[in-house]
Amino acid sequence: MEALKDKLESSFLVLENELNGQADTAVHGLRREAFKRFLQMGFPTKRHEEWRYTNLKPILKHDYRIFPKEDTSVEFKDIKRFFLSDQDTYKLVFVDGVYSSWLSQTTHQGFDVCTFSNMLDKYKEVSDEYFAKALPKEEALAAVNTAFAKEGAFIRIKKNITADKPVELLFVSTDHGHEIMTQPRNLVVVEENAEVTIIERHQSLSKSAVLTNTATEIFALRDSRLNYYKIQNDNETASIIDSTSVKQYRNSSVNVGTFSFGNKLIRNNLNFFIEEEHTESILDGITIIGDGQTVDHHTLVDHKVPNCYSDEMYKGIFDGNANGVFSGKVMVHPHAQKTNAFQKNNNVLLTDKASIDTKPQLEIYADDVKCSHGCTIGQLDDEALFYMMSRGIPEKEGKALLLYAFANDALRNVKLPALRKRLNKQIAIKLNVNLDFEL
Amino acid sequence: MLKITNLHANIGDKEILKGINLEVKPGEIHAIMGPNGSGKSTLSSVIAGREDYEITAGHIDFEGEDLSDLGAEERAHKGIFLSFQYPVEIPGVTVTNFIKTAINETRKARGEEPMPANIMLKQMREKMGLLEIDSAFLSRSLNAGFSGGEKKRNEIFQMAMLEPKLAILDETDSGLDIDALRIVASGVNKLRSKDNAIIVITHYQRLLEHIVPDFVHVLHKGRIVKSGDKNLALELEAKGYDWLKEEAAV
């Protein structure tokens, strides 16, 4: 861990030397400040309350390259499978942290689907207003990302515009025979009464260890609507730490779906900051993992103002010796009257070795609110299984159908048919059955 | 078709069935009656292959084959159907999806191709008509939020779709009002043929007014203590079970 910290320190100097006169910009000031914070905090250990259940040590001990060599050998056929089929989309593709224009399909017509670096170059007013304004300062990994923030997606949907196609973000890591660490940084601004759907994936094409330390800041301005889906299904030498913070303004509606099936370790820090009234915030998640895998969801919904609605539903299925963590904080401030905040975390453990630590935390300081939370940890219902078997459905398929049904609720806000189909198929694959669920 | 010989079955250390003998031939309807706790539901569960029960003696033959080593789904593939007293709610699985999976898994086990979707849909419509089921029903989650009557109708609907050789109706009348009872019974009657058989398990005579049995058996303390024709059910309705309990005690 100390070795990686030292490496990041020297790498930060390299980054500064390459800035060519941009070292005095406001953005770089924020980078510097973030890096200083990281140096003070260090990497989190299990002694930190927010990291009690997940040990980062095995992930941080690798000798990652911080600035991988540019790789231009990736072709569309290598990554086609990661995109939705039968669905035209805007695409932003990054290879080892570097933007790949020939694999991407961007736009500036009516709205911007382009790169973070482009935004830094051309839209100073945007970076001044939004960069590093949503992520909490006390998250060490988010601070590292901010310090190294150079590239990623920039999506700005302008006022009164509904994006004509969904946007797919794909971050690919390639095999250099080296372990690599990337720091993708995304900024999403959905302006007044605008709407967009975004799908984000990180995929390693390498057998070496990959650590993706990604951060995304989302600003949903008044009356805007955003659907943001994360598909986390990378190979088992890849780990991801994802810090995503959303700021919501009056009458906006934001839905973040996190679907975690792969990777060695996944840590999601998902924060919603409710800045103005009459917002709707939806957080859904499905986790299906097995041997050697860890998925840790930390969520926060910060109700600072009255008359807002939030609904959170996370489902987990844990096989083999998989580890799951769910920590869901809902904060209702004293002035946030008439808040409706709901949270559910339901888990099924398929073996004695699988584990889940689930910690709902509701802190409610207002008295006229409707809030509920429920956590369950269970096994499959034997009675339901017998019912299915008595109708001719074999045990394996019966179990899969029950698990599918259990998880399926959390697809409630996936409206895009191509994505729904993809997720359904993925769930069937993870449950190791071939059932035709679409009817 | 079904031949049960000296069947003893336990749950845990407790013996529930203490020597059942029963033979059911194609085309027949048998009613099994008896007071609470007499072992009626245990008998149906054991035939259907519920694993919680242990058969300690005797055996169950279905079409000449011993069922004891077969799992519940294999028994279903052979044509045994159990209509549950308390159908299980499965949120997230639609009625259509469930029936489709059940039919095609059964066909797969029999070495047949999956049923084409259009034929399945046609059959569903036909059988829904028989049971006066609304088509909106198909896209609802299996039994979730169904009324008692809807659950039982759904059981018979599944039976109609799966076309079993032997159907065991476990307290299908409980939770049904008189209209629903009539619809369910007439549905069952329309599914009767000379090739299939039905075992009706019930407390009361009223279902047997609609589904008329060829044989009535009274179960008490894990044994069949009396068998007769449909008149036995009427006698039970008039006199209760006590006289049989006394007779059995002698």
PDB file of N, CA, C and O in Angstrom, chain A residues 386-393, chain B residues 1-2 43-45 47-49 62 67 72-85 87 98-99 102-103 106 110 131 143 151-170 172 184 188 191 196-201:
ATOM      1  N   PHE A 386     -40.381 -26.902  -4.085  1.00  0.00           N
ATOM      2  CA  PHE A 386     -41.172 -28.129  -4.229  1.00  0.00           C
ATOM      3  C   PHE A 386     -42.366 -27.894  -5.154  1.00  0.00           C
ATOM      4  O   PHE A 386     -42.718 -28.734  -5.990  1.00  0.00           O
ATOM      5  N   TYR A 387     -42.962 -26.729  -5.002  1.00  0.00           N
ATOM      6  CA  TYR A 387     -44.101 -26.380  -5.861  1.00  0.00           C
ATOM      7  C   TYR A 387     -43.686 -26.446  -7.337  1.00  0.00           C
ATOM      8  O   TYR A 387     -44.362 -27.042  -8.167  1.00  0.00           O
ATOM      9  N   MET A 388     -42.536 -25.872  -7.631  1.00  0.00           N
ATOM     10  CA  MET A 388     -42.078 -25.873  -9.018  1.00  0.00           C
ATOM     11  C   MET A 388     -41.744 -27.276  -9.489  1.00  0.00           C
ATOM     12  O   MET A 388     -42.084 -27.668 -10.604  1.00  0.00           O
ATOM     13  N   MET A 389     -41.073 -28.032  -8.625  1.00  0.00           N
ATOM     14  CA  MET A 389     -40.686 -29.388  -9.017  1.00  0.00           C
ATOM     15  C   MET A 389     -41.922 -30.254  -9.249  1.00  0.00           C
ATOM     16  O   MET A 389     -41.946 -31.086 -10.148  1.00  0.00           O
ATOM     17  N   SER A 390     -42.949 -30.027  -8.436  1.00  0.00           N
ATOM     18  CA  SER A 390     -44.157 -30.833  -8.597  1.00  0.00           C
ATOM     19  C   SER A 390     -44.855 -30.521  -9.921  1.00  0.00           C
ATOM     20  O   SER A 390     -45.737 -31.240 -10.345  1.00  0.00           O
ATOM     21  N   ARG A 391     -44.438 -29.415 -10.551  1.00  0.00           N
ATOM     22  CA  ARG A 391     -45.018 -29.087 -11.860  1.00  0.00           C
ATOM     23  C   ARG A 391     -44.075 -29.484 -12.990  1.00  0.00           C
ATOM     24  O   ARG A 391     -44.234 -29.044 -14.136  1.00  0.00           O
ATOM     25  N   GLY A 392     -43.016 -30.218 -12.635  1.00  0.00           N
ATOM     26  CA  GLY A 392     -42.124 -30.733 -13.671  1.00  0.00           C
ATOM     27  C   GLY A 392     -40.884 -29.895 -13.921  1.00  0.00           C
ATOM     28  O   GLY A 392     -40.110 -30.177 -14.827  1.00  0.00           O
ATOM     29  N   ILE A 393     -40.687 -28.843 -13.131  1.00  0.00           N
ATOM     30  CA  ILE A 393     -39.500 -28.014 -13.324  1.00  0.00           C
ATOM     31  C   ILE A 393     -38.365 -28.586 -12.459  1.00  0.00           C
ATOM     32  O   ILE A 393     -38.498 -28.656 -11.242  1.00  0.00           O
TER      33      ILE A 393
ATOM     34  N   MET B   1     -53.292 -48.025 -12.434  1.00  0.00           N
ATOM     35  CA  MET B   1     -52.464 -46.839 -12.651  1.00  0.00           C
ATOM     36  C   MET B   1     -51.611 -46.536 -11.410  1.00  0.00           C
ATOM     37  O   MET B   1     -50.395 -46.572 -11.456  1.00  0.00           O
ATOM     38  N   LEU B   2     -52.296 -46.320 -10.293  1.00  0.00           N
ATOM     39  CA  LEU B   2     -51.581 -46.067  -9.031  1.00  0.00           C
ATOM     40  C   LEU B   2     -51.884 -47.193  -8.066  1.00  0.00           C
ATOM     41  O   LEU B   2     -53.055 -47.558  -7.867  1.00  0.00           O
ATOM     42  N   LEU B  43     -50.362 -37.919   2.638  1.00  0.00           N
ATOM     43  CA  LEU B  43     -50.479 -38.908   1.575  1.00  0.00           C
ATOM     44  C   LEU B  43     -50.261 -38.258   0.204  1.00  0.00           C
ATOM     45  O   LEU B  43     -49.510 -38.766  -0.627  1.00  0.00           O
ATOM     46  N   SER B  44     -50.898 -37.101   0.003  1.00  0.00           N
ATOM     47  CA  SER B  44     -50.739 -36.450  -1.302  1.00  0.00           C
ATOM     48  C   SER B  44     -49.300 -35.981  -1.507  1.00  0.00           C
ATOM     49  O   SER B  44     -48.740 -36.119  -2.599  1.00  0.00           O
ATOM     50  N   SER B  45     -48.677 -35.457  -0.450  1.00  0.00           N
ATOM     51  CA  SER B  45     -47.284 -35.008  -0.567  1.00  0.00           C
ATOM     52  C   SER B  45     -46.344 -36.167  -0.863  1.00  0.00           C
ATOM     53  O   SER B  45     -45.401 -36.029  -1.648  1.00  0.00           O
ATOM     54  N   ILE B  47     -47.057 -38.962  -2.381  1.00  0.00           N
ATOM     55  CA  ILE B  47     -47.235 -39.413  -3.769  1.00  0.00           C
ATOM     56  C   ILE B  47     -46.517 -38.455  -4.727  1.00  0.00           C
ATOM     57  O   ILE B  47     -45.873 -38.862  -5.679  1.00  0.00           O
ATOM     58  N   ALA B  48     -46.614 -37.160  -4.421  1.00  0.00           N
ATOM     59  CA  ALA B  48     -46.008 -36.164  -5.315  1.00  0.00           C
ATOM     60  C   ALA B  48     -44.496 -36.089  -5.160  1.00  0.00           C
ATOM     61  O   ALA B  48     -43.812 -35.515  -6.002  1.00  0.00           O
ATOM     62  N   GLY B  49     -43.949 -36.634  -4.057  1.00  0.00           N
ATOM     63  CA  GLY B  49     -42.498 -36.712  -3.930  1.00  0.00           C
ATOM     64  C   GLY B  49     -41.859 -35.638  -3.076  1.00  0.00           C
ATOM     65  O   GLY B  49     -40.702 -35.282  -3.266  1.00  0.00           O
ATOM     66  N   PHE B  62     -46.551 -46.512  -9.856  1.00  0.00           N
ATOM     67  CA  PHE B  62     -47.336 -45.740 -10.814  1.00  0.00           C
ATOM     68  C   PHE B  62     -47.096 -46.353 -12.185  1.00  0.00           C
ATOM     69  O   PHE B  62     -45.959 -46.420 -12.651  1.00  0.00           O
ATOM     70  N   LEU B  67     -42.136 -45.589  -7.520  1.00  0.00           N
ATOM     71  CA  LEU B  67     -41.827 -44.154  -7.559  1.00  0.00           C
ATOM     72  C   LEU B  67     -40.747 -43.735  -6.567  1.00  0.00           C
ATOM     73  O   LEU B  67     -40.237 -42.617  -6.645  1.00  0.00           O
ATOM     74  N   ALA B  72     -39.554 -35.208  -7.310  1.00  0.00           N
ATOM     75  CA  ALA B  72     -40.881 -34.651  -7.575  1.00  0.00           C
ATOM     76  C   ALA B  72     -41.059 -34.302  -9.055  1.00  0.00           C
ATOM     77  O   ALA B  72     -42.120 -34.529  -9.640  1.00  0.00           O
ATOM     78  N   GLU B  73     -39.989 -33.733  -9.662  1.00  0.00           N
ATOM     79  CA  GLU B  73     -40.159 -33.309 -11.060  1.00  0.00           C
ATOM     80  C   GLU B  73     -40.265 -34.512 -11.990  1.00  0.00           C
ATOM     81  O   GLU B  73     -40.969 -34.471 -12.989  1.00  0.00           O
ATOM     82  N   GLU B  74     -39.573 -35.626 -11.613  1.00  0.00           N
ATOM     83  CA  GLU B  74     -39.661 -36.823 -12.460  1.00  0.00           C
ATOM     84  C   GLU B  74     -41.050 -37.446 -12.374  1.00  0.00           C
ATOM     85  O   GLU B  74     -41.579 -37.966 -13.345  1.00  0.00           O
ATOM     86  N   ARG B  75     -41.635 -37.356 -11.197  1.00  0.00           N
ATOM     87  CA  ARG B  75     -43.012 -37.855 -11.059  1.00  0.00           C
ATOM     88  C   ARG B  75     -43.962 -37.006 -11.897  1.00  0.00           C
ATOM     89  O   ARG B  75     -44.877 -37.531 -12.530  1.00  0.00           O
ATOM     90  N   ALA B  76     -43.714 -35.698 -11.884  1.00  0.00           N
ATOM     91  CA  ALA B  76     -44.547 -34.815 -12.712  1.00  0.00           C
ATOM     92  C   ALA B  76     -44.394 -35.185 -14.186  1.00  0.00           C
ATOM     93  O   ALA B  76     -45.375 -35.219 -14.929  1.00  0.00           O
ATOM     94  N   HIS B  77     -43.152 -35.483 -14.590  1.00  0.00           N
ATOM     95  CA  HIS B  77     -42.934 -35.849 -15.998  1.00  0.00           C
ATOM     96  C   HIS B  77     -43.680 -37.123 -16.363  1.00  0.00           C
ATOM     97  O   HIS B  77     -44.056 -37.330 -17.507  1.00  0.00           O
ATOM     98  N   LYS B  78     -43.881 -38.006 -15.361  1.00  0.00           N
ATOM     99  CA  LYS B  78     -44.612 -39.245 -15.629  1.00  0.00           C
ATOM    100  C   LYS B  78     -46.121 -39.025 -15.647  1.00  0.00           C
ATOM    101  O   LYS B  78     -46.880 -39.928 -15.991  1.00  0.00           O
ATOM    102  N   GLY B  79     -46.544 -37.834 -15.231  1.00  0.00           N
ATOM    103  CA  GLY B  79     -47.973 -37.543 -15.338  1.00  0.00           C
ATOM    104  C   GLY B  79     -48.707 -37.422 -14.020  1.00  0.00           C
ATOM    105  O   GLY B  79     -49.927 -37.543 -13.965  1.00  0.00           O
ATOM    106  N   ILE B  80     -47.969 -37.179 -12.933  1.00  0.00           N
ATOM    107  CA  ILE B  80     -48.620 -36.979 -11.637  1.00  0.00           C
ATOM    108  C   ILE B  80     -48.692 -35.484 -11.348  1.00  0.00           C
ATOM    109  O   ILE B  80     -47.701 -34.763 -11.509  1.00  0.00           O
ATOM    110  N   PHE B  81     -49.834 -35.032 -10.940  1.00  0.00           N
ATOM    111  CA  PHE B  81     -50.033 -33.599 -10.671  1.00  0.00           C
ATOM    112  C   PHE B  81     -50.657 -33.442  -9.289  1.00  0.00           C
ATOM    113  O   PHE B  81     -51.625 -34.125  -8.957  1.00  0.00           O
ATOM    114  N   LEU B  82     -50.081 -32.545  -8.504  1.00  0.00           N
ATOM    115  CA  LEU B  82     -50.665 -32.242  -7.192  1.00  0.00           C
ATOM    116  C   LEU B  82     -51.154 -30.801  -7.192  1.00  0.00           C
ATOM    117  O   LEU B  82     -50.372 -29.875  -7.401  1.00  0.00           O
ATOM    118  N   SER B  83     -52.447 -30.641  -6.965  1.00  0.00           N
ATOM    119  CA  SER B  83     -52.976 -29.295  -6.772  1.00  0.00           C
ATOM    120  C   SER B  83     -52.842 -28.965  -5.294  1.00  0.00           C
ATOM    121  O   SER B  83     -53.368 -29.672  -4.437  1.00  0.00           O
ATOM    122  N   PHE B  84     -52.093 -27.892  -4.999  1.00  0.00           N
ATOM    123  CA  PHE B  84     -51.749 -27.594  -3.606  1.00  0.00           C
ATOM    124  C   PHE B  84     -52.924 -27.031  -2.818  1.00  0.00           C
ATOM    125  O   PHE B  84     -53.728 -26.262  -3.344  1.00  0.00           O
ATOM    126  N   GLN B  85     -52.945 -27.413  -1.558  1.00  0.00           N
ATOM    127  CA  GLN B  85     -53.924 -26.795  -0.667  1.00  0.00           C
ATOM    128  C   GLN B  85     -53.606 -25.307  -0.503  1.00  0.00           C
ATOM    129  O   GLN B  85     -54.490 -24.466  -0.518  1.00  0.00           O
ATOM    130  N   PRO B  87     -51.328 -22.943  -2.530  1.00  0.00           N
ATOM    131  CA  PRO B  87     -50.390 -22.673  -3.632  1.00  0.00           C
ATOM    132  C   PRO B  87     -49.394 -21.577  -3.230  1.00  0.00           C
ATOM    133  O   PRO B  87     -49.759 -20.610  -2.575  1.00  0.00           O
ATOM    134  N   PHE B  98     -44.250 -19.390 -15.996  1.00  0.00           N
ATOM    135  CA  PHE B  98     -44.201 -20.586 -15.162  1.00  0.00           C
ATOM    136  C   PHE B  98     -44.764 -21.785 -15.919  1.00  0.00           C
ATOM    137  O   PHE B  98     -44.134 -22.850 -15.988  1.00  0.00           O
ATOM    138  N   ILE B  99     -45.927 -21.609 -16.509  1.00  0.00           N
ATOM    139  CA  ILE B  99     -46.562 -22.729 -17.210  1.00  0.00           C
ATOM    140  C   ILE B  99     -45.722 -23.146 -18.411  1.00  0.00           C
ATOM    141  O   ILE B  99     -45.516 -24.326 -18.672  1.00  0.00           O
ATOM    142  N   ALA B 102     -42.817 -25.092 -17.138  1.00  0.00           N
ATOM    143  CA  ALA B 102     -43.244 -26.417 -16.668  1.00  0.00           C
ATOM    144  C   ALA B 102     -43.536 -27.335 -17.853  1.00  0.00           C
ATOM    145  O   ALA B 102     -43.077 -28.487 -17.890  1.00  0.00           O
ATOM    146  N   ILE B 103     -44.248 -26.834 -18.837  1.00  0.00           N
ATOM    147  CA  ILE B 103     -44.605 -27.674 -19.986  1.00  0.00           C
ATOM    148  C   ILE B 103     -43.363 -28.072 -20.772  1.00  0.00           C
ATOM    149  O   ILE B 103     -43.153 -29.244 -21.098  1.00  0.00           O
ATOM    150  N   THR B 106     -41.134 -30.547 -19.006  1.00  0.00           N
ATOM    151  CA  THR B 106     -41.753 -31.878 -19.056  1.00  0.00           C
ATOM    152  C   THR B 106     -41.546 -32.503 -20.438  1.00  0.00           C
ATOM    153  O   THR B 106     -41.176 -33.672 -20.559  1.00  0.00           O
ATOM    154  N   ARG B 110     -39.339 -35.834 -21.643  1.00  0.00           N
ATOM    155  CA  ARG B 110     -39.925 -36.929 -22.427  1.00  0.00           C
ATOM    156  C   ARG B 110     -39.292 -37.054 -23.813  1.00  0.00           C
ATOM    157  O   ARG B 110     -39.749 -37.830 -24.646  1.00  0.00           O
ATOM    158  N   LEU B 131     -62.168 -22.269 -17.538  1.00  0.00           N
ATOM    159  CA  LEU B 131     -62.167 -21.935 -16.105  1.00  0.00           C
ATOM    160  C   LEU B 131     -62.596 -20.497 -15.850  1.00  0.00           C
ATOM    161  O   LEU B 131     -62.463 -19.995 -14.735  1.00  0.00           O
ATOM    162  N   ASN B 143     -49.485 -16.459  -8.371  1.00  0.00           N
ATOM    163  CA  ASN B 143     -50.193 -16.509  -7.080  1.00  0.00           C
ATOM    164  C   ASN B 143     -49.998 -15.288  -6.176  1.00  0.00           C
ATOM    165  O   ASN B 143     -50.631 -15.190  -5.128  1.00  0.00           O
ATOM    166  N   LYS B 151     -56.257 -18.473  -6.670  1.00  0.00           N
ATOM    167  CA  LYS B 151     -55.155 -19.432  -6.517  1.00  0.00           C
ATOM    168  C   LYS B 151     -55.608 -20.835  -6.922  1.00  0.00           C
ATOM    169  O   LYS B 151     -54.898 -21.556  -7.621  1.00  0.00           O
ATOM    170  N   LYS B 152     -56.798 -21.207  -6.466  1.00  0.00           N
ATOM    171  CA  LYS B 152     -57.285 -22.564  -6.761  1.00  0.00           C
ATOM    172  C   LYS B 152     -57.604 -22.712  -8.247  1.00  0.00           C
ATOM    173  O   LYS B 152     -57.360 -23.733  -8.861  1.00  0.00           O
ATOM    174  N   ARG B 153     -58.138 -21.663  -8.825  1.00  0.00           N
ATOM    175  CA  ARG B 153     -58.434 -21.698 -10.255  1.00  0.00           C
ATOM    176  C   ARG B 153     -57.146 -21.824 -11.066  1.00  0.00           C
ATOM    177  O   ARG B 153     -57.086 -22.519 -12.062  1.00  0.00           O
ATOM    178  N   ASN B 154     -56.124 -21.123 -10.570  1.00  0.00           N
ATOM    179  CA  ASN B 154     -54.823 -21.184 -11.226  1.00  0.00           C
ATOM    180  C   ASN B 154     -54.247 -22.600 -11.159  1.00  0.00           C
ATOM    181  O   ASN B 154     -53.620 -23.077 -12.111  1.00  0.00           O
ATOM    182  N   GLU B 155     -54.484 -23.285 -10.048  1.00  0.00           N
ATOM    183  CA  GLU B 155     -54.022 -24.672  -9.926  1.00  0.00           C
ATOM    184  C   GLU B 155     -54.684 -25.548 -10.991  1.00  0.00           C
ATOM    185  O   GLU B 155     -54.031 -26.332 -11.660  1.00  0.00           O
ATOM    186  N   ILE B 156     -55.994 -25.392 -11.121  1.00  0.00           N
ATOM    187  CA  ILE B 156     -56.718 -26.235 -12.077  1.00  0.00           C
ATOM    188  C   ILE B 156     -56.360 -25.845 -13.515  1.00  0.00           C
ATOM    189  O   ILE B 156     -56.290 -26.687 -14.404  1.00  0.00           O
ATOM    190  N   PHE B 157     -56.084 -24.558 -13.703  1.00  0.00           N
ATOM    191  CA  PHE B 157     -55.624 -24.093 -15.012  1.00  0.00           C
ATOM    192  C   PHE B 157     -54.305 -24.783 -15.390  1.00  0.00           C
ATOM    193  O   PHE B 157     -54.118 -25.276 -16.499  1.00  0.00           O
ATOM    194  N   GLN B 158     -53.389 -24.839 -14.419  1.00  0.00           N
ATOM    195  CA  GLN B 158     -52.116 -25.524 -14.671  1.00  0.00           C
ATOM    196  C   GLN B 158     -52.328 -27.000 -14.956  1.00  0.00           C
ATOM    197  O   GLN B 158     -51.690 -27.594 -15.817  1.00  0.00           O
ATOM    198  N   MET B 159     -53.262 -27.587 -14.192  1.00  0.00           N
ATOM    199  CA  MET B 159     -53.585 -28.997 -14.414  1.00  0.00           C
ATOM    200  C   MET B 159     -54.099 -29.185 -15.845  1.00  0.00           C
ATOM    201  O   MET B 159     -53.683 -30.104 -16.552  1.00  0.00           O
ATOM    202  N   ALA B 160     -54.964 -28.275 -16.274  1.00  0.00           N
ATOM    203  CA  ALA B 160     -55.518 -28.367 -17.622  1.00  0.00           C
ATOM    204  C   ALA B 160     -54.423 -28.261 -18.670  1.00  0.00           C
ATOM    205  O   ALA B 160     -54.441 -28.950 -19.686  1.00  0.00           O
ATOM    206  N   MET B 161     -53.432 -27.406 -18.412  1.00  0.00           N
ATOM    207  CA  MET B 161     -52.344 -27.222 -19.373  1.00  0.00           C
ATOM    208  C   MET B 161     -51.391 -28.415 -19.381  1.00  0.00           C
ATOM    209  O   MET B 161     -50.861 -28.795 -20.399  1.00  0.00           O
ATOM    210  N   LEU B 162     -51.148 -28.990 -18.207  1.00  0.00           N
ATOM    211  CA  LEU B 162     -50.160 -30.066 -18.104  1.00  0.00           C
ATOM    212  C   LEU B 162     -50.758 -31.434 -18.445  1.00  0.00           C
ATOM    213  O   LEU B 162     -50.026 -32.392 -18.671  1.00  0.00           O
ATOM    214  N   GLU B 163     -52.071 -31.531 -18.452  1.00  0.00           N
ATOM    215  CA  GLU B 163     -52.779 -32.778 -18.803  1.00  0.00           C
ATOM    216  C   GLU B 163     -52.195 -34.008 -18.120  1.00  0.00           C
ATOM    217  O   GLU B 163     -51.711 -34.930 -18.780  1.00  0.00           O
ATOM    218  N   PRO B 164     -52.261 -34.055 -16.801  1.00  0.00           N
ATOM    219  CA  PRO B 164     -51.677 -35.198 -16.090  1.00  0.00           C
ATOM    220  C   PRO B 164     -52.527 -36.467 -16.232  1.00  0.00           C
ATOM    221  O   PRO B 164     -53.715 -36.384 -16.531  1.00  0.00           O
ATOM    222  N   LYS B 165     -51.875 -37.595 -15.975  1.00  0.00           N
ATOM    223  CA  LYS B 165     -52.632 -38.858 -15.945  1.00  0.00           C
ATOM    224  C   LYS B 165     -53.333 -39.005 -14.611  1.00  0.00           C
ATOM    225  O   LYS B 165     -54.450 -39.511 -14.539  1.00  0.00           O
ATOM    226  N   LEU B 166     -52.627 -38.584 -13.569  1.00  0.00           N
ATOM    227  CA  LEU B 166     -53.207 -38.673 -12.224  1.00  0.00           C
ATOM    228  C   LEU B 166     -53.142 -37.293 -11.571  1.00  0.00           C
ATOM    229  O   LEU B 166     -52.061 -36.743 -11.402  1.00  0.00           O
ATOM    230  N   ALA B 167     -54.303 -36.768 -11.237  1.00  0.00           N
ATOM    231  CA  ALA B 167     -54.339 -35.468 -10.560  1.00  0.00           C
ATOM    232  C   ALA B 167     -54.809 -35.668  -9.130  1.00  0.00           C
ATOM    233  O   ALA B 167     -55.788 -36.367  -8.883  1.00  0.00           O
ATOM    234  N   ILE B 168     -54.059 -35.077  -8.199  1.00  0.00           N
ATOM    235  CA  ILE B 168     -54.461 -35.132  -6.795  1.00  0.00           C
ATOM    236  C   ILE B 168     -54.888 -33.729  -6.404  1.00  0.00           C
ATOM    237  O   ILE B 168     -54.085 -32.791  -6.476  1.00  0.00           O
ATOM    238  N   LEU B 169     -56.132 -33.575  -6.040  1.00  0.00           N
ATOM    239  CA  LEU B 169     -56.637 -32.250  -5.678  1.00  0.00           C
ATOM    240  C   LEU B 169     -56.721 -32.165  -4.156  1.00  0.00           C
ATOM    241  O   LEU B 169     -57.616 -32.730  -3.543  1.00  0.00           O
ATOM    242  N   ASP B 170     -55.735 -31.480  -3.580  1.00  0.00           N
ATOM    243  CA  ASP B 170     -55.658 -31.420  -2.117  1.00  0.00           C
ATOM    244  C   ASP B 170     -56.461 -30.234  -1.597  1.00  0.00           C
ATOM    245  O   ASP B 170     -56.024 -29.087  -1.726  1.00  0.00           O
ATOM    246  N   THR B 172     -58.978 -28.678  -2.655  1.00  0.00           N
ATOM    247  CA  THR B 172     -59.178 -27.650  -3.676  1.00  0.00           C
ATOM    248  C   THR B 172     -60.389 -26.782  -3.352  1.00  0.00           C
ATOM    249  O   THR B 172     -60.478 -25.625  -3.762  1.00  0.00           O
ATOM    250  N   VAL B 184     -64.650 -24.349 -10.797  1.00  0.00           N
ATOM    251  CA  VAL B 184     -63.497 -25.244 -10.671  1.00  0.00           C
ATOM    252  C   VAL B 184     -63.931 -26.689 -10.924  1.00  0.00           C
ATOM    253  O   VAL B 184     -63.299 -27.428 -11.680  1.00  0.00           O
ATOM    254  N   VAL B 188     -62.767 -29.297 -13.813  1.00  0.00           N
ATOM    255  CA  VAL B 188     -62.185 -30.615 -13.540  1.00  0.00           C
ATOM    256  C   VAL B 188     -62.961 -31.690 -14.307  1.00  0.00           C
ATOM    257  O   VAL B 188     -62.376 -32.569 -14.951  1.00  0.00           O
ATOM    258  N   LEU B 191     -62.142 -32.088 -17.849  1.00  0.00           N
ATOM    259  CA  LEU B 191     -60.819 -32.655 -18.113  1.00  0.00           C
ATOM    260  C   LEU B 191     -60.798 -34.175 -17.902  1.00  0.00           C
ATOM    261  O   LEU B 191     -59.807 -34.829 -18.171  1.00  0.00           O
ATOM    262  N   ASN B 196     -57.469 -40.885 -17.625  1.00  0.00           N
ATOM    263  CA  ASN B 196     -56.852 -40.267 -16.460  1.00  0.00           C
ATOM    264  C   ASN B 196     -57.671 -40.502 -15.197  1.00  0.00           C
ATOM    265  O   ASN B 196     -58.836 -40.894 -15.261  1.00  0.00           O
ATOM    266  N   ALA B 197     -57.028 -40.275 -14.081  1.00  0.00           N
ATOM    267  CA  ALA B 197     -57.684 -40.533 -12.803  1.00  0.00           C
ATOM    268  C   ALA B 197     -57.490 -39.330 -11.890  1.00  0.00           C
ATOM    269  O   ALA B 197     -56.578 -38.528 -12.087  1.00  0.00           O
ATOM    270  N   ILE B 198     -58.388 -39.210 -10.924  1.00  0.00           N
ATOM    271  CA  ILE B 198     -58.332 -38.068 -10.012  1.00  0.00           C
ATOM    272  C   ILE B 198     -58.498 -38.559  -8.580  1.00  0.00           C
ATOM    273  O   ILE B 198     -59.344 -39.414  -8.305  1.00  0.00           O
ATOM    274  N   ILE B 199     -57.681 -38.025  -7.709  1.00  0.00           N
ATOM    275  CA  ILE B 199     -57.884 -38.252  -6.276  1.00  0.00           C
ATOM    276  C   ILE B 199     -58.275 -36.915  -5.660  1.00  0.00           C
ATOM    277  O   ILE B 199     -57.528 -35.934  -5.783  1.00  0.00           O
ATOM    278  N   VAL B 200     -59.448 -36.868  -5.058  1.00  0.00           N
ATOM    279  CA  VAL B 200     -59.926 -35.630  -4.455  1.00  0.00           C
ATOM    280  C   VAL B 200     -59.782 -35.753  -2.940  1.00  0.00           C
ATOM    281  O   VAL B 200     -60.341 -36.675  -2.342  1.00  0.00           O
ATOM    282  N   ILE B 201     -59.022 -34.844  -2.363  1.00  0.00           N
ATOM    283  CA  ILE B 201     -58.873 -34.869  -0.912  1.00  0.00           C
ATOM    284  C   ILE B 201     -59.700 -33.740  -0.336  1.00  0.00           C
ATOM    285  O   ILE B 201     -59.547 -32.582  -0.747  1.00  0.00           O
TER     286      ILE B 201
END
